[in-house]
Amino acid sequence: MDGKTDNWVLEHLRALRTDLAEVKTDLREVKTRLGLLEGQVASLFGQYAVLSNRIDRQGDDIEQIRKRLNLVEA
């Protein structure tokens, strides 16, 4: 290769390296933000699970009240 071709290749390699560094930085940011979103979604589902369990237990509580009041057979 002649000098012009070598310089051209080196320039492109440097540009690629710079672009790759930017992509890596962006990817780190995206991963961080995705992790935060996953945590928020998990906490939302956790809250719904607790609420769902509370609703399920209310059915059992109502059944116990009915039994104590002799509204159903024990």
JSON list of C-alpha atoms in Angstrom, two decimals:
[
{"chain": "A", "resi": 1, "resn": "MET", "atom": "CA", "xyz": [0.00, 0.00, 0.00]},
{"chain": "A", "resi": 2, "resn": "ASP", "atom": "CA", "xyz": [1.15, 3.49, -0.62]},
{"chain": "A", "resi": 3, "resn": "GLY", "atom": "CA", "xyz": [1.24, 6.28, 1.98]},
{"chain": "A", "resi": 4, "resn": "LYS", "atom": "CA", "xyz": [-2.14, 7.73, 0.99]},
{"chain": "A", "resi": 5, "resn": "THR", "atom": "CA", "xyz": [-3.90, 4.40, 1.35]},
{"chain": "A", "resi": 6, "resn": "ASP", "atom": "CA", "xyz": [-2.28, 3.73, 4.73]},
{"chain": "A", "resi": 7, "resn": "ASN", "atom": "CA", "xyz": [-3.40, 7.12, 6.03]},
{"chain": "A", "resi": 8, "resn": "TRP", "atom": "CA", "xyz": [-6.89, 6.61, 4.67]},
{"chain": "A", "resi": 9, "resn": "VAL", "atom": "CA", "xyz": [-7.20, 3.22, 6.37]},
{"chain": "A", "resi": 10, "resn": "LEU", "atom": "CA", "xyz": [-5.84, 4.59, 9.66]},
{"chain": "A", "resi": 11, "resn": "GLU", "atom": "CA", "xyz": [-8.27, 7.53, 9.53]},
{"chain": "A", "resi": 12, "resn": "HIS", "atom": "CA", "xyz": [-11.19, 5.18, 9.04]},
{"chain": "A", "resi": 13, "resn": "LEU", "atom": "CA", "xyz": [-10.00, 2.87, 11.81]},
{"chain": "A", "resi": 14, "resn": "ARG", "atom": "CA", "xyz": [-9.75, 5.86, 14.19]},
{"chain": "A", "resi": 15, "resn": "ALA", "atom": "CA", "xyz": [-13.24, 7.00, 13.18]},
{"chain": "A", "resi": 16, "resn": "LEU", "atom": "CA", "xyz": [-14.57, 3.48, 13.77]},
{"chain": "A", "resi": 17, "resn": "ARG", "atom": "CA", "xyz": [-12.88, 3.35, 17.17]},
{"chain": "A", "resi": 18, "resn": "THR", "atom": "CA", "xyz": [-14.45, 6.69, 18.12]},
{"chain": "A", "resi": 19, "resn": "ASP", "atom": "CA", "xyz": [-17.88, 5.55, 16.94]},
{"chain": "A", "resi": 20, "resn": "LEU", "atom": "CA", "xyz": [-17.52, 2.27, 18.82]},
{"chain": "A", "resi": 21, "resn": "ALA", "atom": "CA", "xyz": [-16.63, 4.14, 22.01]},
{"chain": "A", "resi": 22, "resn": "GLU", "atom": "CA", "xyz": [-19.79, 6.25, 21.61]},
{"chain": "A", "resi": 23, "resn": "VAL", "atom": "CA", "xyz": [-21.88, 3.13, 21.04]},
{"chain": "A", "resi": 24, "resn": "LYS", "atom": "CA", "xyz": [-20.44, 1.53, 24.17]},
{"chain": "A", "resi": 25, "resn": "THR", "atom": "CA", "xyz": [-21.25, 4.63, 26.21]},
{"chain": "A", "resi": 26, "resn": "ASP", "atom": "CA", "xyz": [-24.79, 4.73, 24.83]},
{"chain": "A", "resi": 27, "resn": "LEU", "atom": "CA", "xyz": [-25.25, 1.02, 25.49]},
{"chain": "A", "resi": 28, "resn": "ARG", "atom": "CA", "xyz": [-24.15, 1.45, 29.12]},
{"chain": "A", "resi": 29, "resn": "GLU", "atom": "CA", "xyz": [-26.72, 4.23, 29.53]},
{"chain": "A", "resi": 30, "resn": "VAL", "atom": "CA", "xyz": [-29.46, 2.12, 27.92]},
{"chain": "A", "resi": 31, "resn": "LYS", "atom": "CA", "xyz": [-28.63, -0.84, 30.18]},
{"chain": "A", "resi": 32, "resn": "THR", "atom": "CA", "xyz": [-28.74, 1.40, 33.24]},
{"chain": "A", "resi": 33, "resn": "ARG", "atom": "CA", "xyz": [-32.08, 2.87, 32.26]},
{"chain": "A", "resi": 34, "resn": "LEU", "atom": "CA", "xyz": [-33.48, -0.55, 31.41]},
{"chain": "A", "resi": 35, "resn": "GLY", "atom": "CA", "xyz": [-32.39, -1.84, 34.80]},
{"chain": "A", "resi": 36, "resn": "LEU", "atom": "CA", "xyz": [-34.22, 1.03, 36.49]},
{"chain": "A", "resi": 37, "resn": "LEU", "atom": "CA", "xyz": [-37.35, 0.31, 34.47]},
{"chain": "A", "resi": 38, "resn": "GLU", "atom": "CA", "xyz": [-37.17, -3.38, 35.33]},
{"chain": "A", "resi": 39, "resn": "GLY", "atom": "CA", "xyz": [-36.95, -2.48, 39.00]},
{"chain": "A", "resi": 40, "resn": "GLN", "atom": "CA", "xyz": [-39.95, -0.19, 38.75]},
{"chain": "A", "resi": 41, "resn": "VAL", "atom": "CA", "xyz": [-42.02, -2.80, 36.91]},
{"chain": "A", "resi": 42, "resn": "ALA", "atom": "CA", "xyz": [-41.04, -5.46, 39.44]},
{"chain": "A", "resi": 43, "resn": "SER", "atom": "CA", "xyz": [-42.09, -3.20, 42.31]},
{"chain": "A", "resi": 44, "resn": "LEU", "atom": "CA", "xyz": [-45.43, -2.52, 40.58]},
{"chain": "A", "resi": 45, "resn": "PHE", "atom": "CA", "xyz": [-46.10, -6.22, 40.14]},
{"chain": "A", "resi": 46, "resn": "GLY", "atom": "CA", "xyz": [-45.01, -6.78, 43.72]},
{"chain": "A", "resi": 47, "resn": "GLN", "atom": "CA", "xyz": [-47.60, -4.25, 44.89]},
{"chain": "A", "resi": 48, "resn": "TYR", "atom": "CA", "xyz": [-50.29, -5.91, 42.78]},
{"chain": "A", "resi": 49, "resn": "ALA", "atom": "CA", "xyz": [-49.36, -9.31, 44.18]},
{"chain": "A", "resi": 50, "resn": "VAL", "atom": "CA", "xyz": [-49.73, -7.98, 47.72]},
{"chain": "A", "resi": 51, "resn": "LEU", "atom": "CA", "xyz": [-53.07, -6.39, 46.83]},
{"chain": "A", "resi": 52, "resn": "SER", "atom": "CA", "xyz": [-54.21, -9.60, 45.17]},
{"chain": "A", "resi": 53, "resn": "ASN", "atom": "CA", "xyz": [-53.26, -11.61, 48.26]},
{"chain": "A", "resi": 54, "resn": "ARG", "atom": "CA", "xyz": [-55.19, -9.19, 50.45]},
{"chain": "A", "resi": 55, "resn": "ILE", "atom": "CA", "xyz": [-58.29, -9.57, 48.27]},
{"chain": "A", "resi": 56, "resn": "ASP", "atom": "CA", "xyz": [-57.93, -13.36, 48.36]},
{"chain": "A", "resi": 57, "resn": "ARG", "atom": "CA", "xyz": [-57.67, -13.30, 52.15]},
{"chain": "A", "resi": 58, "resn": "GLN", "atom": "CA", "xyz": [-60.80, -11.17, 52.40]},
{"chain": "A", "resi": 59, "resn": "GLY", "atom": "CA", "xyz": [-62.76, -14.02, 50.88]},
{"chain": "A", "resi": 60, "resn": "ASP", "atom": "CA", "xyz": [-61.47, -16.34, 53.62]},
{"chain": "A", "resi": 61, "resn": "ASP", "atom": "CA", "xyz": [-62.24, -13.74, 56.29]},
{"chain": "A", "resi": 62, "resn": "ILE", "atom": "CA", "xyz": [-65.81, -13.35, 55.02]},
{"chain": "A", "resi": 63, "resn": "GLU", "atom": "CA", "xyz": [-66.24, -17.13, 55.09]},
{"chain": "A", "resi": 64, "resn": "GLN", "atom": "CA", "xyz": [-65.07, -17.23, 58.72]},
{"chain": "A", "resi": 65, "resn": "ILE", "atom": "CA", "xyz": [-67.52, -14.47, 59.64]},
{"chain": "A", "resi": 66, "resn": "ARG", "atom": "CA", "xyz": [-70.37, -16.38, 58.00]},
{"chain": "A", "resi": 67, "resn": "LYS", "atom": "CA", "xyz": [-69.45, -19.51, 59.96]},
{"chain": "A", "resi": 68, "resn": "ARG", "atom": "CA", "xyz": [-69.33, -17.59, 63.25]},
{"chain": "A", "resi": 69, "resn": "LEU", "atom": "CA", "xyz": [-72.71, -16.05, 62.57]},
{"chain": "A", "resi": 70, "resn": "ASN", "atom": "CA", "xyz": [-74.08, -19.47, 61.66]},
{"chain": "A", "resi": 71, "resn": "LEU", "atom": "CA", "xyz": [-74.98, -18.25, 58.18]},
{"chain": "A", "resi": 72, "resn": "VAL", "atom": "CA", "xyz": [-73.42, -21.37, 56.65]},
{"chain": "A", "resi": 73, "resn": "GLU", "atom": "CA", "xyz": [-72.84, -24.86, 57.93]},
{"chain": "A", "resi": 74, "resn": "ALA", "atom": "CA", "xyz": [-69.48, -25.28, 59.66]}
]
